[in-house]
Tab-separated table of C-alpha atoms in Angstrom:
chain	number	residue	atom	x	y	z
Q	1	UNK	CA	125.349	-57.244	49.119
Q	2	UNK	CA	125.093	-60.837	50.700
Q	3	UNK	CA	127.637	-60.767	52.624
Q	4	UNK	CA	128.336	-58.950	56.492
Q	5	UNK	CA	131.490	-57.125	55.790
Q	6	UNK	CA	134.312	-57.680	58.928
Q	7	UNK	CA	137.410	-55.840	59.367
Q	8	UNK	CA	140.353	-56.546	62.015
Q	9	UNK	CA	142.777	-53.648	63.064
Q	10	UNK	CA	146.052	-56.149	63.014
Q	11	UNK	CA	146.407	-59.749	61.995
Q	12	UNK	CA	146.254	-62.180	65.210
Q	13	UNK	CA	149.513	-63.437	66.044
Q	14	UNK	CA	151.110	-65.796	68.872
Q	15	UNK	CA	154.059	-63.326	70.455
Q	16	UNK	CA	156.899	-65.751	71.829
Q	17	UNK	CA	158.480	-63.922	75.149
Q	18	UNK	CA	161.119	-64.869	78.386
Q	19	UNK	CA	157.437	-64.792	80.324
Q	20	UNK	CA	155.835	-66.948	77.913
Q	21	UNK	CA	154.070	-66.785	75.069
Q	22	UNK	CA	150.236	-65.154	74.360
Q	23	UNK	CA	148.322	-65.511	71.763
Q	24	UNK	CA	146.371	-62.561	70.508
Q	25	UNK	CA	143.110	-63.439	68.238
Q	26	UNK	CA	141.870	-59.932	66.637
Q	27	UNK	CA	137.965	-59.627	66.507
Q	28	UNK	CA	135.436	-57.454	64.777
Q	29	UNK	CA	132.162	-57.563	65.816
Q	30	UNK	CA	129.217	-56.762	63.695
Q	31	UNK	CA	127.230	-55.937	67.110
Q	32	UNK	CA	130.157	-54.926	69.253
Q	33	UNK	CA	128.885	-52.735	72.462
Q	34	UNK	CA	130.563	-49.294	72.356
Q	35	UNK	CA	134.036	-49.529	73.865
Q	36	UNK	CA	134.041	-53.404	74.558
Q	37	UNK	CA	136.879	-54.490	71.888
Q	38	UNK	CA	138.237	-57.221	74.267
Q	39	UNK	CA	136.489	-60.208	75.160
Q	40	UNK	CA	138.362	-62.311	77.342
Q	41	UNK	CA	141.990	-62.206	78.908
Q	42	UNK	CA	143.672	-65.000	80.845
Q	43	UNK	CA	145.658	-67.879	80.454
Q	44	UNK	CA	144.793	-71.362	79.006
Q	45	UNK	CA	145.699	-73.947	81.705
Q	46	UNK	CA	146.180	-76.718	78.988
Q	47	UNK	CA	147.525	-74.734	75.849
Q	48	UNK	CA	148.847	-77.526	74.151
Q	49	UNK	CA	145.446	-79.494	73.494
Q	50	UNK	CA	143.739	-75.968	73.282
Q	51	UNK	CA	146.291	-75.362	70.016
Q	52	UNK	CA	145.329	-78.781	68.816
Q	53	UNK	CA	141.350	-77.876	68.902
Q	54	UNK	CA	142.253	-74.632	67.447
Q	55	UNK	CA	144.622	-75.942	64.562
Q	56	UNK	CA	141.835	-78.951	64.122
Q	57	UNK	CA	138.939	-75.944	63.593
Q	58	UNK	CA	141.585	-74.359	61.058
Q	59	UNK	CA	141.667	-77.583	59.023
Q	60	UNK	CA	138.086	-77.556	58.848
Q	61	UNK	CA	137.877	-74.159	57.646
Q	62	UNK	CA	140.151	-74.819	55.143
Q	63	UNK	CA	138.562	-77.990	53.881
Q	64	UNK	CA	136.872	-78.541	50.792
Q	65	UNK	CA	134.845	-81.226	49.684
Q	66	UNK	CA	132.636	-79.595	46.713
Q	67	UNK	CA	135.332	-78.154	44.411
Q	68	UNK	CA	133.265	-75.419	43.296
Q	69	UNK	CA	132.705	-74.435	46.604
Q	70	UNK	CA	133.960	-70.898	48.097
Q	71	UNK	CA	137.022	-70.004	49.847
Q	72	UNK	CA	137.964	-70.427	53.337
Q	73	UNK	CA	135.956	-67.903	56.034
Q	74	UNK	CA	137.561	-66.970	59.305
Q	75	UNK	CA	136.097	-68.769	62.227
Q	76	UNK	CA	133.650	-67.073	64.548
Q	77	UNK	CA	133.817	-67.021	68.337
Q	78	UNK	CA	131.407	-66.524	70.968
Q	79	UNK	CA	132.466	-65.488	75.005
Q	80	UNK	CA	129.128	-65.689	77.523
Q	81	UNK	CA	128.013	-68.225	80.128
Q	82	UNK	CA	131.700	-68.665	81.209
Q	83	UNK	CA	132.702	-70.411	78.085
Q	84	UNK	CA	134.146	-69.156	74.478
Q	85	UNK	CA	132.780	-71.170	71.498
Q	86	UNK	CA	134.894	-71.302	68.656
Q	87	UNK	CA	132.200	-72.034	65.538
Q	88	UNK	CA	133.375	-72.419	61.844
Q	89	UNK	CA	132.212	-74.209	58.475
Q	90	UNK	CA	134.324	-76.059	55.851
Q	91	UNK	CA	134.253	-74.023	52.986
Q	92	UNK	CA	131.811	-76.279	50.943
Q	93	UNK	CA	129.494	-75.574	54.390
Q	94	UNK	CA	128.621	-79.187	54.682
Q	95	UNK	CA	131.058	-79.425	57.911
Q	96	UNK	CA	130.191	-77.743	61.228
Q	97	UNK	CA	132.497	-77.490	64.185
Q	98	UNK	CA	132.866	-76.237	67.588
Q	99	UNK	CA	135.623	-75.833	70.127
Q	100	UNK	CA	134.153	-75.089	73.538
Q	101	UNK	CA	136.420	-73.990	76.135
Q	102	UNK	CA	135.131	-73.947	79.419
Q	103	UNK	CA	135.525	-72.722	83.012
Q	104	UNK	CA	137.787	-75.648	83.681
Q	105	UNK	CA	140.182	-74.321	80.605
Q	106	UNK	CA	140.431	-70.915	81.235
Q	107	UNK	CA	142.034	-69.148	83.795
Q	108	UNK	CA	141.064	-65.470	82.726
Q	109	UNK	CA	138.679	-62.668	82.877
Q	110	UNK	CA	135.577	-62.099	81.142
Q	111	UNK	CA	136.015	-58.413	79.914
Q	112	UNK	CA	132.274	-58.658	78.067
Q	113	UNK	CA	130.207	-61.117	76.236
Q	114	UNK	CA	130.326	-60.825	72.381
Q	115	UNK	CA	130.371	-63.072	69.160
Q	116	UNK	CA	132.679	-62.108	66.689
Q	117	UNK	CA	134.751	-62.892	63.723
Q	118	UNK	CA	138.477	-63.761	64.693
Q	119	UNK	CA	141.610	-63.955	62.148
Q	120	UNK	CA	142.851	-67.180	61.931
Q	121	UNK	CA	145.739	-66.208	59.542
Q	122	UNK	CA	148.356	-68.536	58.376
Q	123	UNK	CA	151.448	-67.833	60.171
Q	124	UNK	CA	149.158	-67.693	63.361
Q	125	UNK	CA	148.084	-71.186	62.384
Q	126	UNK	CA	151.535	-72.429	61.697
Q	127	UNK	CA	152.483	-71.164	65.595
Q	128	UNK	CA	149.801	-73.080	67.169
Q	129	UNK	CA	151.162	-75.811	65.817
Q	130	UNK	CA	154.511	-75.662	67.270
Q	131	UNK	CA	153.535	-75.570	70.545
Q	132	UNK	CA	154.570	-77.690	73.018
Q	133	UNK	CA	152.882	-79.591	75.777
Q	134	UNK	CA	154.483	-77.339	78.703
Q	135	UNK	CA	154.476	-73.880	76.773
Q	136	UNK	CA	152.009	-71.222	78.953
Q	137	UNK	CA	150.070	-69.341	76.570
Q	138	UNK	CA	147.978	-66.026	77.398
Q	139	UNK	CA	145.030	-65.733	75.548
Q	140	UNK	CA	143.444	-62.527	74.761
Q	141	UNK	CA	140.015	-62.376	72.040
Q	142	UNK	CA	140.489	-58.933	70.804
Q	143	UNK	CA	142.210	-56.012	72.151
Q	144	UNK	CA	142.501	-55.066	75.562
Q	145	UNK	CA	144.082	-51.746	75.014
Q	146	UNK	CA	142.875	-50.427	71.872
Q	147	UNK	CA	139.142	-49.829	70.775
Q	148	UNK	CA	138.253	-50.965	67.338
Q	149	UNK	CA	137.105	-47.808	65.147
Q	150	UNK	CA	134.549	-48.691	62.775
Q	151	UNK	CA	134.641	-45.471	60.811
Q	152	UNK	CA	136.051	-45.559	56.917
Q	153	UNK	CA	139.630	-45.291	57.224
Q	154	UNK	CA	140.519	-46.559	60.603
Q	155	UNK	CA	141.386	-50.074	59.999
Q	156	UNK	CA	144.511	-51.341	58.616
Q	157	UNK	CA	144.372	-54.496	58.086
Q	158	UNK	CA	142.497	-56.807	55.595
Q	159	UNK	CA	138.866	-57.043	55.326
Q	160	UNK	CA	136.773	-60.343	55.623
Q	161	UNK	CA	133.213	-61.454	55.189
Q	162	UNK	CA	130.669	-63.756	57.398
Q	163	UNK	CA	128.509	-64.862	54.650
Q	164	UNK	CA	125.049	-65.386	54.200
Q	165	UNK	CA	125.148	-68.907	54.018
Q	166	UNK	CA	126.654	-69.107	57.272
Q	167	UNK	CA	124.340	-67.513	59.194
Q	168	UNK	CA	121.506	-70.109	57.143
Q	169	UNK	CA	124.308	-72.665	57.914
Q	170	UNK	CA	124.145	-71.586	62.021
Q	171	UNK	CA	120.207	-72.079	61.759
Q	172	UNK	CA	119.968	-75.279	59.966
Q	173	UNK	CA	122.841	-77.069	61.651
Q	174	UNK	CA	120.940	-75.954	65.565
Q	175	UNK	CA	118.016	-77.444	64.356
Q	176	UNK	CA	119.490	-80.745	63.495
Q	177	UNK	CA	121.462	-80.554	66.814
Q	178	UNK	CA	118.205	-79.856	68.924
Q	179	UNK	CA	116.592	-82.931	67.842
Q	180	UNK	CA	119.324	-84.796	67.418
Q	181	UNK	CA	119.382	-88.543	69.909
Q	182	UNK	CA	122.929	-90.008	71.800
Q	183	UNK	CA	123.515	-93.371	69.353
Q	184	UNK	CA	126.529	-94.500	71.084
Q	185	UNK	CA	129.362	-93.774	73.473
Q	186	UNK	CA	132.966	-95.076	72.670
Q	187	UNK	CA	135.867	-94.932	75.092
Q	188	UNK	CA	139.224	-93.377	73.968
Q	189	UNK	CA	140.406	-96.710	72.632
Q	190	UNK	CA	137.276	-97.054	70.009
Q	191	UNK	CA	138.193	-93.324	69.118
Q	192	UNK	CA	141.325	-94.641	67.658
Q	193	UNK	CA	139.746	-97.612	66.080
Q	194	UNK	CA	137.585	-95.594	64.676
Q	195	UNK	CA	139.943	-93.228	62.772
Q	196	UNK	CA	141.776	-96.851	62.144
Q	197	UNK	CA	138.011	-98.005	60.282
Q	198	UNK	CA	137.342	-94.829	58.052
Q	199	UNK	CA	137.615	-96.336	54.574
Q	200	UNK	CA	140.471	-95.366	52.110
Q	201	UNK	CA	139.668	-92.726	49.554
Q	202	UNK	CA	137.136	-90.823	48.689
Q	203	UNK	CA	133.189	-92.208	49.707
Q	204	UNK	CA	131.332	-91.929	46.754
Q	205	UNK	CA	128.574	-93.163	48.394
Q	206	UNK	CA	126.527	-93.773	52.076
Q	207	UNK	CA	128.600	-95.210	55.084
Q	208	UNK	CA	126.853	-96.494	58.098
Q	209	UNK	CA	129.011	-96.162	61.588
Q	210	UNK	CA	128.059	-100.146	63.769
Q	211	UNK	CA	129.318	-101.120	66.590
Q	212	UNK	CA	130.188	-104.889	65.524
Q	213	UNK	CA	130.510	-106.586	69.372
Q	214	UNK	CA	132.921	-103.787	71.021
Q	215	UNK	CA	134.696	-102.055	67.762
Q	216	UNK	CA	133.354	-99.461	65.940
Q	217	UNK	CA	133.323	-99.841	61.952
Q	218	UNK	CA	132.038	-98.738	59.001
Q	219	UNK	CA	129.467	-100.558	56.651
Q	220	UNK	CA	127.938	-99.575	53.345
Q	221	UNK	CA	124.492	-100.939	54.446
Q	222	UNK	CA	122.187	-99.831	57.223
Q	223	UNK	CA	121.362	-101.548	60.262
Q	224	UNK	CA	119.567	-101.278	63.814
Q	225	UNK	CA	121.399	-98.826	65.833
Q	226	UNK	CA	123.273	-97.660	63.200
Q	227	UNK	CA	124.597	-93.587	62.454
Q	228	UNK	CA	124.183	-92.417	58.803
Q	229	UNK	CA	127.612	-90.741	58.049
Q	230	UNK	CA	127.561	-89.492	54.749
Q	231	UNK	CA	130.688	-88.542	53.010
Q	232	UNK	CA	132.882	-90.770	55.812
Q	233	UNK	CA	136.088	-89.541	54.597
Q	234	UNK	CA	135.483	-86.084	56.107
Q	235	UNK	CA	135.465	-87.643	59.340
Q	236	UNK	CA	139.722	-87.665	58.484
Q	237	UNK	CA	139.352	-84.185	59.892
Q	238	UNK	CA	139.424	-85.550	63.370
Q	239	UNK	CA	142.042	-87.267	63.021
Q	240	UNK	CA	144.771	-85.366	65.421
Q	241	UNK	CA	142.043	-85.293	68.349
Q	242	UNK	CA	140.367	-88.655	68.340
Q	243	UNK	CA	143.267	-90.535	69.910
Q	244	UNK	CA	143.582	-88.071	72.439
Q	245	UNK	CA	140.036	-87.097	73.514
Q	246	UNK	CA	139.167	-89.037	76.637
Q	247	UNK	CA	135.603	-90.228	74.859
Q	248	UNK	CA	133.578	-89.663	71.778
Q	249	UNK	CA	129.434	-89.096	71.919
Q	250	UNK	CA	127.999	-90.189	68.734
Q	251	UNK	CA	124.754	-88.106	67.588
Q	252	UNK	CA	122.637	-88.661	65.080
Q	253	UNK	CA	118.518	-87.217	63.687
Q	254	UNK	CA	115.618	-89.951	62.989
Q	255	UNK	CA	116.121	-89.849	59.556
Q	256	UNK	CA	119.294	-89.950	59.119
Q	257	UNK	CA	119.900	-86.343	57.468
Q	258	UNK	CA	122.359	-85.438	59.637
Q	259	UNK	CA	125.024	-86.614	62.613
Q	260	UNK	CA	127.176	-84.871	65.357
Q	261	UNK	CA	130.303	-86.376	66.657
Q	262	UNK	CA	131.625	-84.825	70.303
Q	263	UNK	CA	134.869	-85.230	71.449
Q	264	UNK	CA	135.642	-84.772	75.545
Q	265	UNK	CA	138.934	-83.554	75.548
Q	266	UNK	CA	139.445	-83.378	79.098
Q	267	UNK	CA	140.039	-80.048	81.431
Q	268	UNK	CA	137.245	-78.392	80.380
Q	269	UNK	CA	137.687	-78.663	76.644
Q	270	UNK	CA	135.145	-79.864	74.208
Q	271	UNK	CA	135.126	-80.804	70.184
Q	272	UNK	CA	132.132	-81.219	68.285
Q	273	UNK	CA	131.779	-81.969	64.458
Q	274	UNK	CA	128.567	-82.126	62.686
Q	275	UNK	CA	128.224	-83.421	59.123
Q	276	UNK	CA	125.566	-83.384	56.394
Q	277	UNK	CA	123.722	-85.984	55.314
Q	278	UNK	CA	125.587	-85.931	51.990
Q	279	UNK	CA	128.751	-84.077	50.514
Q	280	UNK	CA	127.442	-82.079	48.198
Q	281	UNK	CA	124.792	-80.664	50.531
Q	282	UNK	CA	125.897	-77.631	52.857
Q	283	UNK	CA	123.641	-76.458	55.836
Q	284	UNK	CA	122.863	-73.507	54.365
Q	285	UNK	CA	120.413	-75.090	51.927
Q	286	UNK	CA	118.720	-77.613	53.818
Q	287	UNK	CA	115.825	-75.754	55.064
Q	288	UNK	CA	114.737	-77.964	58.302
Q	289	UNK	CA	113.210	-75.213	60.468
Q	290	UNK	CA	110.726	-73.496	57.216
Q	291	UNK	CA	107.945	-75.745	58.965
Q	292	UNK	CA	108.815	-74.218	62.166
Q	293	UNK	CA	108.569	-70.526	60.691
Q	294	UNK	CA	105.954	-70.787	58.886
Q	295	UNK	CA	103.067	-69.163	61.384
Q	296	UNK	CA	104.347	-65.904	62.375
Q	297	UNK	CA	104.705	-64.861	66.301
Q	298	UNK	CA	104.139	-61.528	67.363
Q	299	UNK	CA	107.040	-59.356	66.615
Q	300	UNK	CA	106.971	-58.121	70.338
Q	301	UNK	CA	106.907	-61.867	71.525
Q	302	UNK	CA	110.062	-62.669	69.590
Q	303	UNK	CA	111.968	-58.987	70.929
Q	304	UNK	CA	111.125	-59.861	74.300
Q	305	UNK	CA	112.686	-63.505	74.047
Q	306	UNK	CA	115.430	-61.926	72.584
Q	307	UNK	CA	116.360	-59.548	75.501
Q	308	UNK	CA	115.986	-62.408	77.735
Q	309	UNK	CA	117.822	-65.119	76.188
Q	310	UNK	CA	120.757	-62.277	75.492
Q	311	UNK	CA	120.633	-61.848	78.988
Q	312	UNK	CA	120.650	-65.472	80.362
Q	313	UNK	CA	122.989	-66.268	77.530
Q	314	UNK	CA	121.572	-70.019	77.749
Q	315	UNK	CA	118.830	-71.554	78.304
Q	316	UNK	CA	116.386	-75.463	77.984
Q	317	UNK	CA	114.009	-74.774	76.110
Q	318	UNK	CA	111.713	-77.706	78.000
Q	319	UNK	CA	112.531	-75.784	81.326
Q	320	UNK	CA	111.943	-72.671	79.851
Q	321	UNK	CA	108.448	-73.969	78.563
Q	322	UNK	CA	107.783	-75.274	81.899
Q	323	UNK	CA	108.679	-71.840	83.796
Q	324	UNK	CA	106.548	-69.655	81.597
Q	325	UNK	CA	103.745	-71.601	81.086
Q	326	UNK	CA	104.146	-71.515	77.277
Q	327	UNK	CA	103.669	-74.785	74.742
Q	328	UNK	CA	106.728	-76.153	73.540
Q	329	UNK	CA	105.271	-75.367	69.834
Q	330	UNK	CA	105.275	-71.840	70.935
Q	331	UNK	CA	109.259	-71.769	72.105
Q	332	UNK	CA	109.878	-74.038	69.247
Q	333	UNK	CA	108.585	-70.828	67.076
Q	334	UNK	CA	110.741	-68.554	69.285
Q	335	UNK	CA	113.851	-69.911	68.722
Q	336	UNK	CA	113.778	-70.909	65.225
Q	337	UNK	CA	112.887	-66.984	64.491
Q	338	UNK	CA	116.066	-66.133	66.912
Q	339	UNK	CA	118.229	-68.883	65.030
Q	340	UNK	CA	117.016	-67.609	61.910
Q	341	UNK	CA	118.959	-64.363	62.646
Q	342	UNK	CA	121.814	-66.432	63.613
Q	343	UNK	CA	121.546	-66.222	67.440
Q	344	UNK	CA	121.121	-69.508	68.757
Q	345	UNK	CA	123.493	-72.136	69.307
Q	346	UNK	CA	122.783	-75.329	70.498
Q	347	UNK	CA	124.986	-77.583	73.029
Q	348	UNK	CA	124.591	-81.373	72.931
Q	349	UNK	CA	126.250	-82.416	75.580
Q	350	UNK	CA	124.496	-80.304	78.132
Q	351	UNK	CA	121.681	-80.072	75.837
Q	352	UNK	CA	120.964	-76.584	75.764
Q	353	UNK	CA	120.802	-73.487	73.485
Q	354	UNK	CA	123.121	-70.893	73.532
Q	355	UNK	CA	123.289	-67.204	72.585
Q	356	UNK	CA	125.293	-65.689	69.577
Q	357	UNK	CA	125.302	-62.012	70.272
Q	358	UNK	CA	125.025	-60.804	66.330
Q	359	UNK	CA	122.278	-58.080	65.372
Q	360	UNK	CA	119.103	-58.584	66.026
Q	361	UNK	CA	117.239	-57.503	62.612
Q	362	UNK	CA	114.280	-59.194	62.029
Q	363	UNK	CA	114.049	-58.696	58.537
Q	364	UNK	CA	116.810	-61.302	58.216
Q	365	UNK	CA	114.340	-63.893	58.785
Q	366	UNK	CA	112.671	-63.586	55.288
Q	367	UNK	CA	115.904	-62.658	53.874
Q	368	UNK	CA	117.805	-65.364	54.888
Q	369	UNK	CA	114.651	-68.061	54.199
Q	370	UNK	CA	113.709	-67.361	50.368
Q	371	UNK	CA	111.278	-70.234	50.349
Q	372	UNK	CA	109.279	-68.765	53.333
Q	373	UNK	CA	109.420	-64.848	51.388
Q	374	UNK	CA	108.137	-66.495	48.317
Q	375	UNK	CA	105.496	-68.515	50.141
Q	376	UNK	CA	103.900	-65.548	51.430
Q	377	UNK	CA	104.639	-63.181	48.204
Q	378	UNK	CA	102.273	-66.567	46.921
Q	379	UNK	CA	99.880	-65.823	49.391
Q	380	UNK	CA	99.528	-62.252	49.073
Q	381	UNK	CA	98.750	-62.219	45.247
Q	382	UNK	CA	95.174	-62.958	43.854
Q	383	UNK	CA	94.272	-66.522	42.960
Q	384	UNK	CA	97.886	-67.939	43.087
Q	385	UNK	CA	96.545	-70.837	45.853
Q	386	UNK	CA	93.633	-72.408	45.197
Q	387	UNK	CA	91.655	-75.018	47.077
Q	388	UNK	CA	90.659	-78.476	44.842
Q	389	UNK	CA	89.597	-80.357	47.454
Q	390	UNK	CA	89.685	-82.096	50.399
Q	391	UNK	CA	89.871	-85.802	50.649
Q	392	UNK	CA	89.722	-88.785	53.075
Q	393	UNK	CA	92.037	-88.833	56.311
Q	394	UNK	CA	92.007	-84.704	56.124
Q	395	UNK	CA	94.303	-84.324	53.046
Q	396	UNK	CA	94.131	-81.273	50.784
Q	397	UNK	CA	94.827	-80.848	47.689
Q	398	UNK	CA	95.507	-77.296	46.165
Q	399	UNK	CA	96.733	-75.760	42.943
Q	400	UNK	CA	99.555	-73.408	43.672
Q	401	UNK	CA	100.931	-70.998	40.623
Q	402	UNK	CA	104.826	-71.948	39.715
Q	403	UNK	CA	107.073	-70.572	36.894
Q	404	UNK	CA	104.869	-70.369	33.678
Q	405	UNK	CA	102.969	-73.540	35.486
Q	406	UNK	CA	100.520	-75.226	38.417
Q	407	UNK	CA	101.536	-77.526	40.181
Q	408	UNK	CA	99.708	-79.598	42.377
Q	409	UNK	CA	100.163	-79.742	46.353
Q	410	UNK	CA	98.799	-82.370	48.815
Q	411	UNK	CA	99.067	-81.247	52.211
Q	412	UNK	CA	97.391	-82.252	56.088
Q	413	UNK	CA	96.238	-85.688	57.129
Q	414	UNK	CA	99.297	-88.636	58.518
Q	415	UNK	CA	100.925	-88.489	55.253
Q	416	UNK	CA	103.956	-85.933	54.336
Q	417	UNK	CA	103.170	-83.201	52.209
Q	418	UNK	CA	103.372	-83.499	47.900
Q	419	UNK	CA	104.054	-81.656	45.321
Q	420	UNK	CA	104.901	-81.786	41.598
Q	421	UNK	CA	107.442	-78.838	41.246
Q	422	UNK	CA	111.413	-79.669	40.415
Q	423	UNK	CA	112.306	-78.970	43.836
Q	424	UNK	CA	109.770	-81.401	46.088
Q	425	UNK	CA	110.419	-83.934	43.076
Q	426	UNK	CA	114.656	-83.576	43.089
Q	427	UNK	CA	114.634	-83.703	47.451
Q	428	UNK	CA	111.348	-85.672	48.530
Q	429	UNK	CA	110.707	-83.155	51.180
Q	430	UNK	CA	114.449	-83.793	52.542
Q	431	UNK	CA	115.851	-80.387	52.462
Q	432	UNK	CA	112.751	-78.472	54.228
Q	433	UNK	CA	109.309	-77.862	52.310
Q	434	UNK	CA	109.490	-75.592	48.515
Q	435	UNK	CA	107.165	-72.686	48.509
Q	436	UNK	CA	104.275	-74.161	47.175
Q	437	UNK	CA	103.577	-76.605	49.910
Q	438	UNK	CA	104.557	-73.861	53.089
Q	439	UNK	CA	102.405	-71.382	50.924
Q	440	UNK	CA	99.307	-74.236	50.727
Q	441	UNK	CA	99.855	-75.028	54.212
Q	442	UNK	CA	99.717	-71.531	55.790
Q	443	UNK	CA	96.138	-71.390	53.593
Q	444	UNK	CA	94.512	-74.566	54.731
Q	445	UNK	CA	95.852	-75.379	57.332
């Protein structure tokens, strides 16, 4: 089974009342503490743009730019720190988005800290929608009054599933965030030139987002300063937010494999969309923190950062470095084995990690990284790495055992690693290391 089954008691629904109106998400939590079904209670002070972040996070959900790509998945949502972080993936996975409401837009109690699923059906949808820019709306993430059962039998309503490739999605795309550098800051006005510049159609190839004097545009060639968008069209997505956020943060990695667009909304509220480097490449394959994995920490060293970040709930990882007297290497290692399990977030615009609280299962981290089980299944079997040489400048060539085939792997030294199987030869090291090299490298190196 690759899939983590979720099941809600009753659909979530947006009750209309004399009193107002309240808006009821229903949640199932894979790693719900006994007898905590409800997550937060209160009011949204500014329920009109909240509805528009929430009906904007639908539409990516729905989205899908790969046609043989899956159907929809409801949305997750996390409630710690003061905040609830709406998280969800386009259903190709090659679209990330977040809706963080903060202290600013709530006006509520904290009943417990959780992530969960949450049933964004479509008649729930359709009310958001509708509502208007004075409307109060209560908003309550699960039930207050009645205790999910988790027992065969007790649920009623329909079932849902938080895939695999989400959780490999959560990982890759909080890797790409951590490292990810501020390339420009527009004011509300270039937001809406910017939805005005997104080309018509369908980008069948590389965009480049330039600031050209004080507009923002689009170009089909690189330049200094420039943010690698690829696939521009899905940036159409934002559409209903970017004339009203009150500024737009433009991210984007060193090489250009992937960017991060964050909308201040005002009051508290917070939009973030991340896309892949290319369309037809979800999150879920792209394999960015395999280098990061590869040496294995002590399992109690990764339980005990778990029971503290849980606790905390967030957390810099510099400061964090600093205040234990640990190497940054060693906390990098920490929290890609967390966010390899699907429990880190990471927030760009206070540029800090964040706690999901799903299971902690450590055997997750192989599961969920086939390249990394395979490198060490490599490793433990007789003969299937072998040392050739070593050459000038510290590089080392091996021979590592493939499918009915060697193939040759040149790894250390300046120079990235090489290697002649389908895989290295199809990304050029792009989408995270194959097998052979992580299995040559945790030999020799």
């Amino acid at each position: 089974m690759s899939d983590f089954a979720y099941a809600y008691a009753h659909p979530s629904t947006l009750e209309h009342s004399p009193e107002g109106n309240k808006l009821s998400l229903a949640a199932y939590a894979e790693d719900a503490p006994t007898g905590a079904s409800c997550f937060f209670w209160g009011r949204l002070r500014d329920s009109w743009l909240a509805a528009r972040g929430l009906t904007t996070l639908a539409k990516v959900v729905a989205s899908r730019f790969v046609p043989q790509s899956a159907v929809l998945r409801d949305p997750i949502v996390t409630a710690g720190a003061g905040m609830l972080r709406f998280e969800a993936f386009s259903s190709c996975n090659g679209v990330y988005a977040r809706l963080d409401l903060g202290p600013d837009a709530l006006d509520g109690e904290f009943l417990s800290s959780g992530t969960t699923n949450v049933d964004f059906n479509e008649p729930m949808v359709n009310a958001l929608a509708r509502i208007s820019r004075t409307e109060p709306v209560l908003l309550s993430v699960g039930d207050k009054e009645v205790v999910l059962e988790r027992a065969a039998g007790k649920v009623t309503e329909r079932k849902v599933a938080l895939p695999e490739r989400w959780i490999k999605g959560l990982t890759a795309v909080q890797g790409y965030l951590a490292i990810m550098e501020e390339k420009m800051a527009l004011s509300r006005v270039q937001a809406v030139q910017l939805v005005q510049s997104i080309p018509a159609g369908t980008a069948k190839s590389d965009f480049f987002l330039v600031l050209r004097g004080p507009r923002p545009s689009f170009a089909p060639v690189s330049s200094p300063g420039a943010v690698r968008v690829g696939g521009v069209h899905r940036l159409r997505l934002l559409e209903g937010l970017l004339p009203l956020c009150e500024g737009l943060r433009v991210f984007g990695t060193a090489d250009g494999q992937a960017s991060a667009f964050v909308l201040a909304m005002g009051g508290g509220q917070e939009f973030m969309l991340a896309l892949s480097a290319e369309v037809n490449r979800g999150f879920s394959g792209e394999g960015n923190q395999l280098d990061t994995l590869m040496d294995e920490l002590p399992a109690e060293w990764i339980v005990g950062a778990n029971n503290l970040f849980r606790g905390n709930e967030t957390f810099n990882p510099m400061l964090f470095a600093m205040e234990n007297d640990l190497a940054p290497a060693t906390v990098d290692r920490l929290c890609a084995s967390l966010s390899a399990m699907g429990l880190l977030g990471f927030d760009l615009a206070e540029n800090h990690y964040f706690y999901r609280r799903l299971p902690f299962k450590m055997e997750r981290i192989l599961k969920l990284n086939p390249r990394l089980k395979n490198a060490r299944a490599l490793l433990e079997a007789v003969d299937d790495v072998q040392l050739v040489g070593i050459g000038t400048g510290g590089r080392t060539e091996a021979r590592v055992r493939g499918t009915g085939v060697w193939h040759t792997v040149v790894v250390g030294g300046t120079e990235p690693p090489r290697c002649t199987c389908p895989w290295f030869t199809g990304n050029q090291g792009q989408r995270g290391p194959c097998k052979h090299i992580l299995a040559a490298q945790m030999r020799f190196l």
